[in-house]
Short mmCIF file of C-alpha atoms in Angstrom, two decimals:
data_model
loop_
_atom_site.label_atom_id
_atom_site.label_comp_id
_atom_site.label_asym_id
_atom_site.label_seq_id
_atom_site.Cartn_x
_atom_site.Cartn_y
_atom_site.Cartn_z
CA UNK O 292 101.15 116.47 123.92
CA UNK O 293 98.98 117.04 120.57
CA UNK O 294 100.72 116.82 117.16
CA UNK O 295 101.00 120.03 115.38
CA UNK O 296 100.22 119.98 112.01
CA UNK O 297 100.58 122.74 109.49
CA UNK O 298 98.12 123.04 106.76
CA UNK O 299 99.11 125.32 103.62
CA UNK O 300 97.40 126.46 100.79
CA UNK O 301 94.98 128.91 99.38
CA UNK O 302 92.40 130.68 101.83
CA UNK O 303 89.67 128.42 100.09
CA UNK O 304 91.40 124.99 100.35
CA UNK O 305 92.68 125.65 103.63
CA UNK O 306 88.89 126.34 104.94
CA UNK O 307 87.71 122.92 103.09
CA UNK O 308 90.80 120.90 104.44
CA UNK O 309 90.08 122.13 108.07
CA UNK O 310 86.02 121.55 107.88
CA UNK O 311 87.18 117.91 106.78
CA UNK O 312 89.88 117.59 109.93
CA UNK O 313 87.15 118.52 112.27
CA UNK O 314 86.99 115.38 113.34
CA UNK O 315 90.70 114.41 114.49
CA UNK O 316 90.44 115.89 117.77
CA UNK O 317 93.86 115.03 118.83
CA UNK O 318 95.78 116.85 116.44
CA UNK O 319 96.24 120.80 116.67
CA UNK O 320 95.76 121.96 113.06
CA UNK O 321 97.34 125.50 111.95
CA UNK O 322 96.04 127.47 109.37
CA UNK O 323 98.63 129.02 106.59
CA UNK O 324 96.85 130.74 103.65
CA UNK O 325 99.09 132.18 100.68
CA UNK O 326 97.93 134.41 97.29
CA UNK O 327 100.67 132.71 95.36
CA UNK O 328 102.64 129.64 95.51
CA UNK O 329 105.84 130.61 96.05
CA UNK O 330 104.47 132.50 99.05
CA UNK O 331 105.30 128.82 100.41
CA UNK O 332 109.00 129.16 101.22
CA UNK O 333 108.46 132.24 103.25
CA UNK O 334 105.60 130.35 105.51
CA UNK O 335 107.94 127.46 105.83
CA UNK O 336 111.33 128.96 106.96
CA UNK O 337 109.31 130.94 109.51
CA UNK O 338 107.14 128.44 111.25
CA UNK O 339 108.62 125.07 110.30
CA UNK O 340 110.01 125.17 113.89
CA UNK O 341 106.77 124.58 115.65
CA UNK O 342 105.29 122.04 113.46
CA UNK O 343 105.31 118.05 113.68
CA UNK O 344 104.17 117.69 109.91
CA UNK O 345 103.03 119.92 106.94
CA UNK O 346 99.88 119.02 104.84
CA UNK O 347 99.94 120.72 101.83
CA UNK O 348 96.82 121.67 99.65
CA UNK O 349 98.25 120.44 96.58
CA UNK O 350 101.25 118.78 94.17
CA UNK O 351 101.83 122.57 93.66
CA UNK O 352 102.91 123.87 96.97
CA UNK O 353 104.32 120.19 98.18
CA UNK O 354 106.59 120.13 95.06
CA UNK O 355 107.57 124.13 95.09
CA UNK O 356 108.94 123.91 98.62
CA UNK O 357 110.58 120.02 98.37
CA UNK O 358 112.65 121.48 94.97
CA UNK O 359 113.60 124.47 96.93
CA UNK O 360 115.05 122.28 99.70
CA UNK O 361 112.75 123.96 102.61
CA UNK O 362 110.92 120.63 103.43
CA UNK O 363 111.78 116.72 102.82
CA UNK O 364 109.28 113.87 101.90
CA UNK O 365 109.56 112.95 105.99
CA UNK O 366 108.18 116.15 106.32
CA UNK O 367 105.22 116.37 104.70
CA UNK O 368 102.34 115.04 101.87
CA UNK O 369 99.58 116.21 99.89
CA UNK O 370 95.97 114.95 99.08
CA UNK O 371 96.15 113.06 95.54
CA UNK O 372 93.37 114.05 93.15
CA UNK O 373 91.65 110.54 92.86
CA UNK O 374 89.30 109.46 90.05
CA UNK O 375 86.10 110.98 91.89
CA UNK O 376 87.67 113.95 92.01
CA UNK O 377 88.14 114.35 88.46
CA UNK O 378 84.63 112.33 87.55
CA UNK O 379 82.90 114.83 90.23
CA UNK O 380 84.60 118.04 88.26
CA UNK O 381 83.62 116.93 85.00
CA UNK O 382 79.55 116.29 86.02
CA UNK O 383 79.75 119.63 87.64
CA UNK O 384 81.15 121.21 84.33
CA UNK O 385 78.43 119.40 82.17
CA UNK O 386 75.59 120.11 84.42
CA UNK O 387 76.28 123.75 84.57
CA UNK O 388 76.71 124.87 80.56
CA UNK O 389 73.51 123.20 80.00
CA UNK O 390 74.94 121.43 77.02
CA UNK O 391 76.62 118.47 75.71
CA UNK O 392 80.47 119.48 76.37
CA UNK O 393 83.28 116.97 74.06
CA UNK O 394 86.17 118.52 74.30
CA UNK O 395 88.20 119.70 77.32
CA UNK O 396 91.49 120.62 78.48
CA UNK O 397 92.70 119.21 81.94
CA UNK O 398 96.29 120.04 83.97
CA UNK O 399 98.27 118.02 86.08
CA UNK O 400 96.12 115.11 86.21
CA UNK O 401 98.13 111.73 84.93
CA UNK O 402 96.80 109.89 81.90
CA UNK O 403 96.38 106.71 83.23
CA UNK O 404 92.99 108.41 85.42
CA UNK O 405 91.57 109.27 81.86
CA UNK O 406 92.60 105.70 80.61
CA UNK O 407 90.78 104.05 83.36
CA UNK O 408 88.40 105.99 83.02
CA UNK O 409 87.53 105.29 79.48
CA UNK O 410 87.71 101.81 80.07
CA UNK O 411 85.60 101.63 83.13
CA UNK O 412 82.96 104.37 82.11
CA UNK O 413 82.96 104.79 78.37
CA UNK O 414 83.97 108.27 77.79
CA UNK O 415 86.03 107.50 74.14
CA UNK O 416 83.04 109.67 72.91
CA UNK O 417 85.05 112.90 74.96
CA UNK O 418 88.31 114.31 74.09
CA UNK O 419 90.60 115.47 76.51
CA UNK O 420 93.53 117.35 76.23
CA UNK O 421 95.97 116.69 78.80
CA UNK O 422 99.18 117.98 80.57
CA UNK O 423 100.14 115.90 83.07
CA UNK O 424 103.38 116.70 84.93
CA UNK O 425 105.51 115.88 88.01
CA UNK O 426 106.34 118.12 90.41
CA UNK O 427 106.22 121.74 90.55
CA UNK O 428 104.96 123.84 87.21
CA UNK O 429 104.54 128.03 87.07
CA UNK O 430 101.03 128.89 86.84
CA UNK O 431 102.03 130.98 83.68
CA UNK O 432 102.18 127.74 81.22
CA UNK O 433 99.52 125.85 82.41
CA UNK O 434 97.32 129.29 81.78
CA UNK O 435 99.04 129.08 78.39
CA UNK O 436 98.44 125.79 77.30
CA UNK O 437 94.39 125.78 78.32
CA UNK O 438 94.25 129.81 76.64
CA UNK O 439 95.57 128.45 72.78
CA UNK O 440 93.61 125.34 72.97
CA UNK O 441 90.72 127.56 73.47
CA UNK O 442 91.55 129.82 71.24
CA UNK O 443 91.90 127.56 68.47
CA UNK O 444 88.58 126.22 69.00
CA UNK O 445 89.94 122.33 70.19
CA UNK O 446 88.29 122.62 73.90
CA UNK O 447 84.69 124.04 75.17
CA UNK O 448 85.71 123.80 78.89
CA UNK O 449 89.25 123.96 80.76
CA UNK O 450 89.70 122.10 83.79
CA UNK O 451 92.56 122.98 86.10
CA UNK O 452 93.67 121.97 89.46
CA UNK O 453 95.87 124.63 90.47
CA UNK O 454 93.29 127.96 91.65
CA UNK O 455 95.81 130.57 90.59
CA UNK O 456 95.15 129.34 87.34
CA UNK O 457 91.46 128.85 87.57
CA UNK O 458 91.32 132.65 88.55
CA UNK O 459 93.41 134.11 85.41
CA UNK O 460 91.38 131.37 83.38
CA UNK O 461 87.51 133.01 84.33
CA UNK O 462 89.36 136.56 84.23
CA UNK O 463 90.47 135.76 80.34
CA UNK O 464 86.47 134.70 79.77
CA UNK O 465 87.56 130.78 79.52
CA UNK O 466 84.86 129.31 80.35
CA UNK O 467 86.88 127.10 83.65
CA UNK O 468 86.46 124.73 86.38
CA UNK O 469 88.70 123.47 89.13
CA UNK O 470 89.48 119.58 90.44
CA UNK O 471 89.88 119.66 94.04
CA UNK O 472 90.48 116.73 96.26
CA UNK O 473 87.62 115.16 97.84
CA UNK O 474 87.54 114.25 101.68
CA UNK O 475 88.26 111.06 101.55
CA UNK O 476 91.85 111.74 99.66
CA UNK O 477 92.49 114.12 102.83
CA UNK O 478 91.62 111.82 105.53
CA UNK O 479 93.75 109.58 104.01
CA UNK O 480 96.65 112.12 104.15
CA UNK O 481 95.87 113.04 107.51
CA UNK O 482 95.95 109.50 108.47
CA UNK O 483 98.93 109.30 107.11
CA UNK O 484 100.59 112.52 108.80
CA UNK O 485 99.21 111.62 112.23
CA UNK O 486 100.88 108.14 112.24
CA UNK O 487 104.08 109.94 111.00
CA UNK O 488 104.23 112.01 113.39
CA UNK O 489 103.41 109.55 116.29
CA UNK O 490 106.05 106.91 114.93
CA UNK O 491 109.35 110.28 114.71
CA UNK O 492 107.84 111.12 118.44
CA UNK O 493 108.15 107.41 119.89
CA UNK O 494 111.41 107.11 118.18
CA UNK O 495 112.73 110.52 119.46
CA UNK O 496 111.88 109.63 122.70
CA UNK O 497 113.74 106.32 122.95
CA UNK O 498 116.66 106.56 125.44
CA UNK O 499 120.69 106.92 124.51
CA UNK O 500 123.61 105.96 126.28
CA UNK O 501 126.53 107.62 125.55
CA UNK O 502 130.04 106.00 126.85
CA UNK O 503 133.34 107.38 125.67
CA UNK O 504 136.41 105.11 127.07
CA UNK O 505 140.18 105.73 127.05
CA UNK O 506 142.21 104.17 125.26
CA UNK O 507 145.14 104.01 127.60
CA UNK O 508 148.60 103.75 126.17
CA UNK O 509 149.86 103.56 129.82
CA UNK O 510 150.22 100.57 132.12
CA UNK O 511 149.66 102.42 135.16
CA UNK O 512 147.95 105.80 135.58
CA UNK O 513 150.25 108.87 135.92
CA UNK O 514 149.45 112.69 137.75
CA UNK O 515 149.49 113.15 133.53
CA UNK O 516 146.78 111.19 132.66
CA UNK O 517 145.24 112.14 135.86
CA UNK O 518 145.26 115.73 134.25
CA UNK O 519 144.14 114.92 131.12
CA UNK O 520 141.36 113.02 132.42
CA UNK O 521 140.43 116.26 134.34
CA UNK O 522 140.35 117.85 130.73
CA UNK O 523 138.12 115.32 129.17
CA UNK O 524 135.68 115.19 132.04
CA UNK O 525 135.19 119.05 131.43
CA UNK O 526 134.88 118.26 127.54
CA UNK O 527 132.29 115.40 128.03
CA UNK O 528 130.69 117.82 130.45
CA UNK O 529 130.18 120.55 127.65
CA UNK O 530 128.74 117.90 125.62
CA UNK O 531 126.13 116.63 128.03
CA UNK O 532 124.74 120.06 128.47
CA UNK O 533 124.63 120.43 124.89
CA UNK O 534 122.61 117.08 124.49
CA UNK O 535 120.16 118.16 127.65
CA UNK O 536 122.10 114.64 129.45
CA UNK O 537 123.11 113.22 132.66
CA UNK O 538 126.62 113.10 132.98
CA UNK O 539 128.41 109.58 135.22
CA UNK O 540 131.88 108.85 135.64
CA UNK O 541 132.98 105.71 136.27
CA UNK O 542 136.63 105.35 137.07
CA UNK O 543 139.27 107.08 135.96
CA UNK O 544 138.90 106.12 132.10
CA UNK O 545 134.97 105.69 131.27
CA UNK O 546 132.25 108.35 131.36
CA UNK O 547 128.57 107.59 130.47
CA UNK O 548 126.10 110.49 129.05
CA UNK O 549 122.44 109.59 129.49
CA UNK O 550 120.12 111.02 126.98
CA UNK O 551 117.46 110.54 124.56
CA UNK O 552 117.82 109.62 121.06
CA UNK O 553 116.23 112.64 119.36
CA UNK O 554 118.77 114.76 120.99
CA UNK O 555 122.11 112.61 119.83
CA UNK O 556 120.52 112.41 116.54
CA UNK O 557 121.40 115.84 115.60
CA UNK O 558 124.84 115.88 117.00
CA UNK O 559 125.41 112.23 114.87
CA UNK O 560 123.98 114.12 111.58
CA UNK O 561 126.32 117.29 112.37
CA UNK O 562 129.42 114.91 112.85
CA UNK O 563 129.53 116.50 116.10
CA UNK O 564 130.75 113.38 117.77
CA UNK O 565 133.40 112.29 115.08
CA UNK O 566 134.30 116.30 115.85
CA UNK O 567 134.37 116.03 119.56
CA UNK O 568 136.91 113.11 119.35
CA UNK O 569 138.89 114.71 117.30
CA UNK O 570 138.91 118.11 119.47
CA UNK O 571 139.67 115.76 122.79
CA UNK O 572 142.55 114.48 121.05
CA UNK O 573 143.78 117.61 120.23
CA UNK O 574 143.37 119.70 123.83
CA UNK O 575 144.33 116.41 125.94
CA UNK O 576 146.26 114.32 124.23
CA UNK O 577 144.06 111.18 124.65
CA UNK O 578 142.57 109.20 122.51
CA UNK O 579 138.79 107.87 122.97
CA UNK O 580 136.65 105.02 121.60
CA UNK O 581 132.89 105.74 121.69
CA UNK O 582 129.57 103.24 122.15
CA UNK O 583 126.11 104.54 121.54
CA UNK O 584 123.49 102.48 122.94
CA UNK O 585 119.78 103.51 122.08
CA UNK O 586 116.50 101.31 123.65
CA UNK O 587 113.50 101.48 125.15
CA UNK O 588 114.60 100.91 128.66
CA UNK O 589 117.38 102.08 130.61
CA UNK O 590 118.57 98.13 130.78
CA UNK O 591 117.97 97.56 126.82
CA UNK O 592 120.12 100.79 126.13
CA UNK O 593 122.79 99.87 128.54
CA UNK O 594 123.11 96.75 127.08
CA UNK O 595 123.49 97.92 123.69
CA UNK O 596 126.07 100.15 124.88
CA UNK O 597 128.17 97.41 126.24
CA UNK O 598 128.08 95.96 122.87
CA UNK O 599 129.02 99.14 120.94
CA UNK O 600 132.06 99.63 123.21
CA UNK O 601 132.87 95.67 123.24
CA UNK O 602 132.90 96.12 119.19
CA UNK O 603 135.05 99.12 119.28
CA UNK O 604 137.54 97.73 121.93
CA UNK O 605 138.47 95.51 118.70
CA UNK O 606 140.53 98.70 116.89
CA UNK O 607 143.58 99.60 118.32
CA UNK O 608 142.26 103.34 116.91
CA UNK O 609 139.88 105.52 118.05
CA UNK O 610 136.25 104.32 116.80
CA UNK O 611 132.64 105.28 117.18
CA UNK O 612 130.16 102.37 117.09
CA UNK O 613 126.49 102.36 117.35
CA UNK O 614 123.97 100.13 118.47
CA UNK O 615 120.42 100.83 118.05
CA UNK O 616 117.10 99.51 119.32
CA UNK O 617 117.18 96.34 116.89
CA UNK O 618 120.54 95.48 117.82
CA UNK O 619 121.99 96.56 114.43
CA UNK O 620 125.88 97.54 114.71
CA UNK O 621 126.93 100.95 112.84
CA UNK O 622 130.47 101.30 112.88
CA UNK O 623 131.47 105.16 111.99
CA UNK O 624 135.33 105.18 110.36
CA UNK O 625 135.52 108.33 109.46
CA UNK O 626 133.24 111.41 108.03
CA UNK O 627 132.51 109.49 104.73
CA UNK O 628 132.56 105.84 105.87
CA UNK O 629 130.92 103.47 107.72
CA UNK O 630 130.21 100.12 108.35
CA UNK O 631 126.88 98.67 109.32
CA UNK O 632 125.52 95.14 109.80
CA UNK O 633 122.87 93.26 111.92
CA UNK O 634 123.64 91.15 114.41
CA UNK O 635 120.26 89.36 114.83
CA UNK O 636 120.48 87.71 111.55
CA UNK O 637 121.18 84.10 112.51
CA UNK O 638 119.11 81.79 113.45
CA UNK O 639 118.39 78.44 115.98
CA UNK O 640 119.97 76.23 113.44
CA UNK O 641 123.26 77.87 113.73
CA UNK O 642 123.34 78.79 117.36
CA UNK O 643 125.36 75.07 117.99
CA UNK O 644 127.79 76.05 115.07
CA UNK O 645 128.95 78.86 116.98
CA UNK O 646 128.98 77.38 119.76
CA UNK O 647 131.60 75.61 118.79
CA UNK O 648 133.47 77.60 116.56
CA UNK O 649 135.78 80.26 117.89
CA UNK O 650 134.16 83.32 116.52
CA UNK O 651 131.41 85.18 117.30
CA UNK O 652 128.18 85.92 114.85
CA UNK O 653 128.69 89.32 115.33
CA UNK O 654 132.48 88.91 113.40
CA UNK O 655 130.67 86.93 110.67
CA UNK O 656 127.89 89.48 110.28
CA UNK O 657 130.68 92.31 109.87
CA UNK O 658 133.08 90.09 107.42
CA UNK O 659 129.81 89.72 105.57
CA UNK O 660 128.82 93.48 105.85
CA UNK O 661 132.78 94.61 104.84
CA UNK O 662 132.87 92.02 102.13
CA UNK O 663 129.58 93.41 100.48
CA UNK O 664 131.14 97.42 101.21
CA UNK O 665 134.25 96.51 99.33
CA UNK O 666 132.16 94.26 96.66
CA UNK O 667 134.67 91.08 96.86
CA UNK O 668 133.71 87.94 97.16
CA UNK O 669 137.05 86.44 96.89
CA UNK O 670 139.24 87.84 99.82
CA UNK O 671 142.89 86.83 101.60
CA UNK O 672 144.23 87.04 105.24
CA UNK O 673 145.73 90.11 103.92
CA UNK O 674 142.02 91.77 102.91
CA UNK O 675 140.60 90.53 106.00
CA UNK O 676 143.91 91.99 108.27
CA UNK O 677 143.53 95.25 106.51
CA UNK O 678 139.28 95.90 107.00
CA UNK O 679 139.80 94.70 110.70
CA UNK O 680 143.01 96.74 111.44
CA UNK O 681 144.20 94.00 113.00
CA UNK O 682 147.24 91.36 112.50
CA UNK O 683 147.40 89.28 109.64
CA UNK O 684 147.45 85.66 112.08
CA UNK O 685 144.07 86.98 113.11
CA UNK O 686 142.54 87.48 109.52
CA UNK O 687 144.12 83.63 108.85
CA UNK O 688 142.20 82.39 112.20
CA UNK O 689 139.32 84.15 111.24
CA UNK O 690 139.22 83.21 107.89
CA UNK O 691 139.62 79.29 109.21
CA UNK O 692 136.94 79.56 111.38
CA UNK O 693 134.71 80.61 108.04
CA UNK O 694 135.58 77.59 106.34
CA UNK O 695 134.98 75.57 109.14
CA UNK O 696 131.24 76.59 109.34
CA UNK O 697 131.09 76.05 105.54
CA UNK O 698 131.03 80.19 105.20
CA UNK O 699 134.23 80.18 103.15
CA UNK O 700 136.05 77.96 101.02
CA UNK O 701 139.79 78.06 99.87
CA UNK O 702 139.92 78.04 95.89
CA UNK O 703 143.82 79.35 95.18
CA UNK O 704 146.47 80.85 96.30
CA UNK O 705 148.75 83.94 95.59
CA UNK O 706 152.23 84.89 96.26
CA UNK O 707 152.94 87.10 99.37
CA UNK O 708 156.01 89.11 98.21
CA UNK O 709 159.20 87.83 97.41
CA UNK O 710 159.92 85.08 100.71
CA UNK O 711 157.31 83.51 102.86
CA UNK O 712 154.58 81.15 101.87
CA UNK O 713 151.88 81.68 99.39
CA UNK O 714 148.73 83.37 100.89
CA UNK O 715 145.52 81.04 100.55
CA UNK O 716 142.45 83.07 98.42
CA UNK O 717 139.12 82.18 99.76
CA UNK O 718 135.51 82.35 98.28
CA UNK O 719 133.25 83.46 100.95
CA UNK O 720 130.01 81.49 100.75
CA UNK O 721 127.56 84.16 102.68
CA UNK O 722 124.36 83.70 101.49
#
């Protein structure tokens, strides 16, 4: 399948960028010419659907539609106006008045280019004019600020980047010419959009396993749960179709979902999965704990959903943990929190320590990750109990086993309440 790629701009720049792209032959390139810049948002909202990535003639355009919240930076890029642009502009402008030109007035170009280029090329003999800016500016006061420098007889020449204001420029009788960007500045761009494009596909494409388990509160299964199971098969069923899945069940209390990535990435940016749990709990009764294993085979993603559930099989609560393709644990809390830490992150030298200790480096990696979430580097049993949802004994066991690998170190002690012993404050020692 060829990458789409939008290109937008005026009819002129449009024409140029697609004589340069003739050349990428395995990238369909669509043509999107406007009059006016703000004829952007209306090209965007009504073909953004069928297009990989969006290369925009200019800052203008690129700018316009990223402040109006119709494109993001993943989305899309621009060809920068390099120093040959500018240098091939201003030999152009010379050449044709026939004359020795000083004094000129340039837009939207930075400073630094004329810096550099007074350094490198001796042009302290020209003066320039400049209004460099960031982002998107109405055509209106650029035409402004190049009209009353003319006017009061500072510049011979205007030089512009932006064509709408080229064209009210030459219709004022202002004498005008216009930067464009040069082909090697697009072929970077399009470089840079096809590899883009490639690297969101790949990823898209990368399988998910979805597992939701039960968290039974019963020792042995009733005709109730039996029922309610029936309920959250139909639930989970709903869900596959939604994600275009493959819907297992295993048992009576596990049910996998096989998928791919791109499609469980929009139900995980919707909440749609915190908001599934949620509506199971409240139409059956039961309570769920979800894994999410993504990979590039069906055995790499089934492993990492073993992991996600083994991780959330450590709340008593109902959890949603992720695993992705680098083995990097994302635990989801609620709507506004979550937890993630790597789990790849220690090396040969400490594969013996654990070993021997009795925790895993996965609980070390997530102590570390929750220490650096609540910023505290001084913690008790009672911290650790409360972040793990679990008893305070296991925070104390936990927090031994830290010490014991020289991870944490006990510098004090505080008073528990009124009875009972004083609880031990520790330094961890992650580094």
């Amino acid at each position: 399948m060829k990458i789409k790629v939008g290109i937008i701009g005026p009819k002129d720049s449009v024409k140029y960028i697609l004589q340069v792209a003739e050349s990428y032959k395995d990238i369909d390139f669509i043509p999107f010419s406007y009059e006016a810049t703000e004829d952007t948002l209306t090209i965007l909202k009504e073909n953004d659907h069928m297009i990989d990535q969006w290369l925009f003639s200019g800052q203008a355009p690129y700018h316009f539609a990223l402040e109006n919240g119709v494109i993001t930076e993943s989305r899309g890029s621009y060809p920068s106006l390099q120093g040959s642009s500018f240098f091939g502009t201003l030999l152009g402008a010379v050449l044709n008045e026939g004359e020795i030109i000083r004094n000129f007035s340039i837009d939207t170009i930075s400073d630094s280019v004329f810096q550099t280029a007074d350094e490198d090329h001796f042009l302290h003999t020209l003066q320039f004019y400049s209004f460099p800016y960031r982002g998107y500016m109405p055509s209106d006061e650029l035409v402004a600020f190049h009209q009353n420098l003319y006017e009061e007889g500072k510049i011979d020449v205007a030089l512009t980047c932006i064509r709408s204001v080229y064209l009210q420029l030459k219709n004022l009788g202002i004498p005008c010419y216009r930067v464009k960007p040069t082909q090697s500045a697009i072929k970077i761009q399009l470089d840079l959009l096809k590899e883009r494009s490639l690297s969101g596909k790949y990823r898209m494409s990368q399988l998910a396993i979805f597992g939701a388990e039960v968290i039974q509160e019963e020792k042995y299964p009733s005709y109730k749960l039996k029922h309610q199971i029936l309920d959250l098969s139909r639930l989970l069923l709903d869900f596959t179709e939604e994600t275009k899945g493959s819907f297992v069940q295993m048992g009576d209390g596990l049910f996998v979902i096989y998928t791919t990535k791109g499609e469980l990435d929009l139900s995980i940016d919707g909440k749609r999965i915190e908001n599934l749990m949620k509506t199971i709990h409240i139409q059956t009764g039961l309570k769920i704990r979800v894994g999410l294993g993504y990979g590039m085979t069906v055995f790499e993603a089934d492993q990492h959903l073993r992991y996600a559930l083994q991780h959330a099989r450590e709340h008593k609560s109902e959890t949603f943990v992720l695993v992705n393709e680098e083995k990097e644990v994302t635990e989801f809390y609620h709507q506004e929190s979550t937890i993630q830490f790597h789990t790849r992150k220690w090396g040969k030298e400490w594969e013996k320590k654990f070993k021997e200790a009795s925790i895993s480096p996965g609980m070390v990696s997530k102590i570390e990750s929750l220490a650096n979430h609540y910023r505290k580097t001084h913690i008790t049993t009672n911290d650790l109990s409360i972040w793990l949802n679990s008893s305070e004994r296991n925070g104390r066991r936990l927090l031994g086993e830290l010490e014991k690998l020289g991870l944490a170190i006990a510098t004090g002690e505080e008073q528990s309440g009124h009875r009972g012993r004083p609880r031990k404050i520790y330094k961890l020692l992650f580094v």
